[in-house]
PDB file of C-alpha atoms in Angstrom:
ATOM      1  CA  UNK A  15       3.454  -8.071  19.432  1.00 77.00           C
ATOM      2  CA  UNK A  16       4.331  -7.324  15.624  1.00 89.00           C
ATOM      3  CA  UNK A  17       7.920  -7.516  14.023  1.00 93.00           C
ATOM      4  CA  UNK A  18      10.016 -10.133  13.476  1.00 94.00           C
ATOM      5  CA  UNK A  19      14.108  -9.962  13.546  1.00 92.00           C
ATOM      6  CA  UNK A  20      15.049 -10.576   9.517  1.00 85.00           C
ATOM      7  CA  UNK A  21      16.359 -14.172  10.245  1.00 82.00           C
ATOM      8  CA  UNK A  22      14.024 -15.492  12.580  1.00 91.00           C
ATOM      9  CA  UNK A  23      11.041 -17.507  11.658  1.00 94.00           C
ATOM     10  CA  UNK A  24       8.845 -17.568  15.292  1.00 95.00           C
ATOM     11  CA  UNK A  25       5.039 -17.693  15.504  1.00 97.00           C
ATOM     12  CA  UNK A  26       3.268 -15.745  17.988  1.00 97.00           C
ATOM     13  CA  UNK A  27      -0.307 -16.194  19.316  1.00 97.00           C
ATOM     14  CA  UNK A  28      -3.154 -14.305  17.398  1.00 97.00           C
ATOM     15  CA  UNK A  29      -3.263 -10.616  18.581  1.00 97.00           C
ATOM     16  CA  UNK A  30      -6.570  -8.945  17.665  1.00 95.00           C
ATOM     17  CA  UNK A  31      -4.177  -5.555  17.318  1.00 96.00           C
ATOM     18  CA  UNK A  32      -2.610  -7.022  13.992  1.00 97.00           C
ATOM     19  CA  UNK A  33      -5.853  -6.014  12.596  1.00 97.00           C
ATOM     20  CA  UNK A  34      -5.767  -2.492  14.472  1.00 97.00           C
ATOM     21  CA  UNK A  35      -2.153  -2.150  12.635  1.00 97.00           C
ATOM     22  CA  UNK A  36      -3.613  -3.175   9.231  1.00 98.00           C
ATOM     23  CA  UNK A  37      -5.986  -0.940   8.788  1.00 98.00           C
ATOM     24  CA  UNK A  38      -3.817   1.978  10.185  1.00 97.00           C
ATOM     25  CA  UNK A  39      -1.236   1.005   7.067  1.00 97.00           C
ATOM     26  CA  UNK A  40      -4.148   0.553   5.134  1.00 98.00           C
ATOM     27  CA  UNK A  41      -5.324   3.807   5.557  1.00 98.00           C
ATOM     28  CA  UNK A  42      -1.909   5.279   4.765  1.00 97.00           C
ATOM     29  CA  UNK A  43      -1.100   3.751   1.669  1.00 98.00           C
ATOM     30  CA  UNK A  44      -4.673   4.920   0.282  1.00 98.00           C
ATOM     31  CA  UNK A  45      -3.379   8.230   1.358  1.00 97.00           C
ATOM     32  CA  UNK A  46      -0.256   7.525  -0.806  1.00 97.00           C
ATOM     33  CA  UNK A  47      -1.801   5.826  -3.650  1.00 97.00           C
ATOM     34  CA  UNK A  48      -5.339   7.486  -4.224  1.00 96.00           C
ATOM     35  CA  UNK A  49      -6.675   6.378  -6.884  1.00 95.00           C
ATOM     36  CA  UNK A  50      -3.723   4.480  -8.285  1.00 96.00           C
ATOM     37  CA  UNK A  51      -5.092   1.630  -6.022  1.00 97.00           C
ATOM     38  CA  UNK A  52      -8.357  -0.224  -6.893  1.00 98.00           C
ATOM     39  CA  UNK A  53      -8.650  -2.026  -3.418  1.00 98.00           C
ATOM     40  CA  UNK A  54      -6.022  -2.971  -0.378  1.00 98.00           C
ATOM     41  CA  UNK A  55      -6.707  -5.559   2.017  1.00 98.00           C
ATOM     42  CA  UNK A  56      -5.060  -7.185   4.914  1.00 98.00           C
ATOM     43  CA  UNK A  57      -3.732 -10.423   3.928  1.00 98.00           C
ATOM     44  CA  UNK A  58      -1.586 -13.594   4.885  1.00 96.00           C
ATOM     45  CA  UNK A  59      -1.671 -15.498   8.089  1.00 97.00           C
ATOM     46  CA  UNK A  60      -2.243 -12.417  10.853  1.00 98.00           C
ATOM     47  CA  UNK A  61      -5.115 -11.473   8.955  1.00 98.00           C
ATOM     48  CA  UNK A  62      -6.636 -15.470   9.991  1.00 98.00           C
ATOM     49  CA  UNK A  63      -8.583 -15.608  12.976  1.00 97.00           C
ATOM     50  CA  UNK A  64      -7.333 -16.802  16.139  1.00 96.00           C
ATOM     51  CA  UNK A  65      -4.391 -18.662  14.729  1.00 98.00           C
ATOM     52  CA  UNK A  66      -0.718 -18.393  15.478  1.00 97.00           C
ATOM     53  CA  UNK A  67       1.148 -16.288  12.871  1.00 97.00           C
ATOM     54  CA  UNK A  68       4.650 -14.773  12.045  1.00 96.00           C
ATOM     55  CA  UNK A  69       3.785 -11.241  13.407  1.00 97.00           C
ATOM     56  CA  UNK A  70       4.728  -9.232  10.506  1.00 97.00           C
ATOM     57  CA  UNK A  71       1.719  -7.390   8.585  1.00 98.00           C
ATOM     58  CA  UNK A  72       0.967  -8.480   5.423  1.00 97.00           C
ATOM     59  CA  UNK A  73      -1.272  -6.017   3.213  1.00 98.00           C
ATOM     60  CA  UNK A  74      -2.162  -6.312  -0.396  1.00 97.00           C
ATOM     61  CA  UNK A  75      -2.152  -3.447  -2.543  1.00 97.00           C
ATOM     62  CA  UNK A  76      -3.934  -3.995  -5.804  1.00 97.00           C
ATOM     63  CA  UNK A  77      -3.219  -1.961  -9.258  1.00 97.00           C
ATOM     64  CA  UNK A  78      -5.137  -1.405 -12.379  1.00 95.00           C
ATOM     65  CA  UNK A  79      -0.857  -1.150 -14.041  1.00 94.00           C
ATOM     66  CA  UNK A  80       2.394  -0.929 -11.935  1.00 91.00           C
ATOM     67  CA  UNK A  81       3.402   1.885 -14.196  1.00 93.00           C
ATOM     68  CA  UNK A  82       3.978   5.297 -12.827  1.00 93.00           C
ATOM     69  CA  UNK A  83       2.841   4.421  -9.354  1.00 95.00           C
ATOM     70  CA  UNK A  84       3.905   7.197  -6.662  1.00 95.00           C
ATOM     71  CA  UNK A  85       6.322   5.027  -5.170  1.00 95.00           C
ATOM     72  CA  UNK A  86       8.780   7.651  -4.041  1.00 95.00           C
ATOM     73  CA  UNK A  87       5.785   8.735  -2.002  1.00 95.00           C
ATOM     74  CA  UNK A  88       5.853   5.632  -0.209  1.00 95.00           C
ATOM     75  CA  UNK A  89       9.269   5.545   0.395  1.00 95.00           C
ATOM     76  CA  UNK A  90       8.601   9.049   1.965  1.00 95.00           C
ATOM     77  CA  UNK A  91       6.520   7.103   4.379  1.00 95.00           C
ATOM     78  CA  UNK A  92       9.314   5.010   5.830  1.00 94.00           C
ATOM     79  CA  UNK A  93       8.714   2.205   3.696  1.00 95.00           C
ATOM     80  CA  UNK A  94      11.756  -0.040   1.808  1.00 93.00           C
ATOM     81  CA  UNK A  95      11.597  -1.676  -1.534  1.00 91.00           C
ATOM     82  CA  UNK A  96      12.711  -5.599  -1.775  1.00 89.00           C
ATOM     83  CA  UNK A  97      13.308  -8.226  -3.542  1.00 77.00           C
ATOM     84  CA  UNK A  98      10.105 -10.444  -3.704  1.00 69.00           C
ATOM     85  CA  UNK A  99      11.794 -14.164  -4.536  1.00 63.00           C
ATOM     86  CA  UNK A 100       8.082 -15.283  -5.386  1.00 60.00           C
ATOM     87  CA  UNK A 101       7.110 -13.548  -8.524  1.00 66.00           C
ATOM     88  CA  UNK A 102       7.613  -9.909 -10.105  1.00 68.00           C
ATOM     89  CA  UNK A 103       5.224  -7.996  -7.968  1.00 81.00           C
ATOM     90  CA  UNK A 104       6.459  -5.207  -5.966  1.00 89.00           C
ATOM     91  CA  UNK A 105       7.100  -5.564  -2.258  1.00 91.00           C
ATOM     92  CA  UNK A 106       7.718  -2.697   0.249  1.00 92.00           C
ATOM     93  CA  UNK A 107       8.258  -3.264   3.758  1.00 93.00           C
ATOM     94  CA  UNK A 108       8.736  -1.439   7.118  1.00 93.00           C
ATOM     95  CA  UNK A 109      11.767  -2.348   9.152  1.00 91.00           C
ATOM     96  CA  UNK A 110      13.456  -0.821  12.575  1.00 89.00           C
ATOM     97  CA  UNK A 111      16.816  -0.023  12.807  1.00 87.00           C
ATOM     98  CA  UNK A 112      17.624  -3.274  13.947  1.00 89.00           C
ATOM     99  CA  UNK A 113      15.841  -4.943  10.962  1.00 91.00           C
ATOM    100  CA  UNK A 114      12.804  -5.847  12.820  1.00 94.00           C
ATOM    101  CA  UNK A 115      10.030  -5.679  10.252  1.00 94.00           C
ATOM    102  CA  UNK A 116       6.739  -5.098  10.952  1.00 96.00           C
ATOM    103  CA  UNK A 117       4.652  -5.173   7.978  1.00 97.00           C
ATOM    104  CA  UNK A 118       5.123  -5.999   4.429  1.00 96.00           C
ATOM    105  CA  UNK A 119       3.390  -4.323   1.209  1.00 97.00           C
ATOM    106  CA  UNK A 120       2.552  -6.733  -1.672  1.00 95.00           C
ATOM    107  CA  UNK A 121       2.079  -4.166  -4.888  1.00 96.00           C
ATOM    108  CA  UNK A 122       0.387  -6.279  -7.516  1.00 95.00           C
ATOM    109  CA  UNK A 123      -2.073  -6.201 -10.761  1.00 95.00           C
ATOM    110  CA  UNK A 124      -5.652  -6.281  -8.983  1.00 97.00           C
ATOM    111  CA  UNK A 125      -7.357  -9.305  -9.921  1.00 95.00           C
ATOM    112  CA  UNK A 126      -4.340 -11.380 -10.938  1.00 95.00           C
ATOM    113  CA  UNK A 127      -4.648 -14.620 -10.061  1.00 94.00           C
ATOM    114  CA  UNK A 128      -1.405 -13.640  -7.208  1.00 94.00           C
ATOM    115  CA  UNK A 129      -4.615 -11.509  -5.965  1.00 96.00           C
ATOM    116  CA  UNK A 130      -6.967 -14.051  -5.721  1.00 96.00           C
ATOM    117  CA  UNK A 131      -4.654 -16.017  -4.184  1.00 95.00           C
ATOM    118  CA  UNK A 132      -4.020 -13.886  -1.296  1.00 96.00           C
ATOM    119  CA  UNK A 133      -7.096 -12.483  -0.414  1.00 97.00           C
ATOM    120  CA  UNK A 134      -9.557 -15.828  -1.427  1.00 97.00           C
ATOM    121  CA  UNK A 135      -7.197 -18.251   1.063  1.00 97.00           C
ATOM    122  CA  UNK A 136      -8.123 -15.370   3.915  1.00 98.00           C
ATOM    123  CA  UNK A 137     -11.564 -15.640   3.511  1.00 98.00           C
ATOM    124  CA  UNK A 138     -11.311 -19.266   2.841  1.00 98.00           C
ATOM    125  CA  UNK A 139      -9.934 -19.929   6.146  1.00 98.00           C
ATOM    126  CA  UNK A 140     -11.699 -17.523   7.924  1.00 98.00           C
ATOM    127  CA  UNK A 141     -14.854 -19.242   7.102  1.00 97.00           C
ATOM    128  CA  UNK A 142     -13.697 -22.842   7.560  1.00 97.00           C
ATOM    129  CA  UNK A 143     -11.466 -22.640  11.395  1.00 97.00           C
ATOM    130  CA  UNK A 144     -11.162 -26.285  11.060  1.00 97.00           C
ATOM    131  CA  UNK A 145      -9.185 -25.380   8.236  1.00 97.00           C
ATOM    132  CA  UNK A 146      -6.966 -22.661   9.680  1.00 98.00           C
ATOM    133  CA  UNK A 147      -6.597 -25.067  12.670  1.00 98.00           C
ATOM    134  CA  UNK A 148      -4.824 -27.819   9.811  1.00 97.00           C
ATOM    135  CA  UNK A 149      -2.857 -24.408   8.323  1.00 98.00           C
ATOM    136  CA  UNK A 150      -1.762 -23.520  11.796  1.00 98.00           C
ATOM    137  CA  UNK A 151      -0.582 -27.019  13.305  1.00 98.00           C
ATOM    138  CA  UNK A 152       1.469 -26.737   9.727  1.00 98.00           C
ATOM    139  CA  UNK A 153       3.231 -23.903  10.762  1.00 97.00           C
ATOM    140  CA  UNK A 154       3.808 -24.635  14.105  1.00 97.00           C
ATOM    141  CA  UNK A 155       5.529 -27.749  13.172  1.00 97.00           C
ATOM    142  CA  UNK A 156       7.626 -26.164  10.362  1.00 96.00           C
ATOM    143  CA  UNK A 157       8.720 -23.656  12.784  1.00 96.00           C
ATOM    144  CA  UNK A 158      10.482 -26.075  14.842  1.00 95.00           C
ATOM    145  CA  UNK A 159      11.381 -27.966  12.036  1.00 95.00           C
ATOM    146  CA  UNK A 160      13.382 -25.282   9.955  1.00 93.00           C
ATOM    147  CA  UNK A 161      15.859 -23.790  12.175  1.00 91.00           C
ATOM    148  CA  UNK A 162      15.776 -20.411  11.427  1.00 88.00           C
ATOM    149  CA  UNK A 163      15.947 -20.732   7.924  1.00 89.00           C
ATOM    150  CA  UNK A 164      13.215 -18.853   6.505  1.00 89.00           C
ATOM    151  CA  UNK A 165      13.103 -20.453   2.616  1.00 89.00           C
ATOM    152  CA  UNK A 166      12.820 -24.224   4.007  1.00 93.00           C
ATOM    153  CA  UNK A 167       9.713 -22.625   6.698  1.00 95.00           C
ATOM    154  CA  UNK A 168       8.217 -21.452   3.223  1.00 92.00           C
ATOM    155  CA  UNK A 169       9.082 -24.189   0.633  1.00 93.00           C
ATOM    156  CA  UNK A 170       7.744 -26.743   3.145  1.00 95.00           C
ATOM    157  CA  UNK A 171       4.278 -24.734   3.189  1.00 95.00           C
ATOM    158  CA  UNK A 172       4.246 -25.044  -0.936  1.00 94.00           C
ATOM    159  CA  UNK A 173       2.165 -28.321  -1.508  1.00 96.00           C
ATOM    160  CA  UNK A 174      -0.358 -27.796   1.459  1.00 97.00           C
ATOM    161  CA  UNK A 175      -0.907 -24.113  -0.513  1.00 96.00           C
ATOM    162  CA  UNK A 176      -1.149 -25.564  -3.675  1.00 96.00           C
ATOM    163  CA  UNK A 177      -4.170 -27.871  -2.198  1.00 97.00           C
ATOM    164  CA  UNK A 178      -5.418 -25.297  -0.148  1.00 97.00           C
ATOM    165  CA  UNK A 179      -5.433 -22.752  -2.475  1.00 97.00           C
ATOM    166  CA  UNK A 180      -7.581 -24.495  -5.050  1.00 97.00           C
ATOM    167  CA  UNK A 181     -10.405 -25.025  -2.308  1.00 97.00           C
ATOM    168  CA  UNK A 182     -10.294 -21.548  -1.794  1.00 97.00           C
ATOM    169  CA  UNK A 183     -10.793 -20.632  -5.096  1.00 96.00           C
ATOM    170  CA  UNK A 184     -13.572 -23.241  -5.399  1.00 96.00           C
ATOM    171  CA  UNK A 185     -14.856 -21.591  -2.562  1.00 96.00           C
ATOM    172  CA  UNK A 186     -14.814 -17.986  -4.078  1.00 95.00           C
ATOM    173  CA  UNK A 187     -16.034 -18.833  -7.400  1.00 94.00           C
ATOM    174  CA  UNK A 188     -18.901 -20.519  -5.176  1.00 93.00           C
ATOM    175  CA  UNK A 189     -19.864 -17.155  -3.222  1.00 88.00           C
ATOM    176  CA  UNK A 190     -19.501 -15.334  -6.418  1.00 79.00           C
ATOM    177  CA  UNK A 191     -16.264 -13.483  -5.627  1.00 72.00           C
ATOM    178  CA  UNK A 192     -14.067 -14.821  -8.027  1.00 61.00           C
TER     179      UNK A 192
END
């Protein structure tokens, strides 16, 4: 299954088609973007294997400059600009009528640090399932925990991130990827 109701926070058990889905929007934003895009990769928690996840599709889409980026192209493409309450990058996501989205577009500088963020803690916990095992049991019990409310599921992932996020860095600037 992918697409979640805006207003519901539920996980859903790995689904190797989440990757199948990436790659199609993956494919059809480099069709968008061309050049303008210096690499895209599936990202956030469906792109982990074998753990439970929101079901939306999270790609990232990075930019040598945000400046005169075809973006009316991608709105062409069914795609809907929003407000991104975590920082100033650009988000674009895919919704049904009935506000079910299924994947979300993160449009940010390549490299940043926002970047590295996203696609490092991927491969971090990718390579370390003992690790996305902790990340998931997280999730599962915020889930229950927040009641629908999507900003208290988030804010009470921030200080596990934080940690996380600086092994995965470590990590990175270990395997020379950083």
């Amino acid at each position: 299954m992918t697409g979640l109701k805006r207003g519901t926070v539920a996980l859903s058990p790995h689904d190797p088609e989440w990757a199948r889905r990436a790659q199609e929007t993956i494919r059809v934003l480099w069709e968008v973007f061309g050049d303008r895009a210096e690499d895209i990769q599936h990202i956030g928690s469906t792109a982990i294997n074998g753990i439970q996840a929101k079901p939306i599709i999270d790609i990232a889409m990075g930019v040598e400059s945000m400046e005169g980026l075809p973006l009316d192209r991608l709105l062409e493409r069914g795609f809907q600009e929003r407000h991104n309450r975590f920082s100033s990058n650009l988000l674009y996501v895919l919704e049904t009528e009935d506000m079910v989205r299924t994947h979300q577009v993160h449009i940010l500088e390549y490299g940043s640090l926002q970047w590295h963020n996203y696609v490092d803690l991927r491969d971090y916990m990718n390579a370390f399932p003992e690790k996305a095992r902790e990340y998931e049991a997280l999730k599962i019990r915020l889930q229950r925990e927040c009641n629908n409310v999507q900003t208290v599921y988030t804010d009470g992932k921030h200080d596990y991130m934080e940690r996380t996020l600086a092994l995965a860095r470590e990590y990175a600037r270990n395997r020379g990827t950083a």
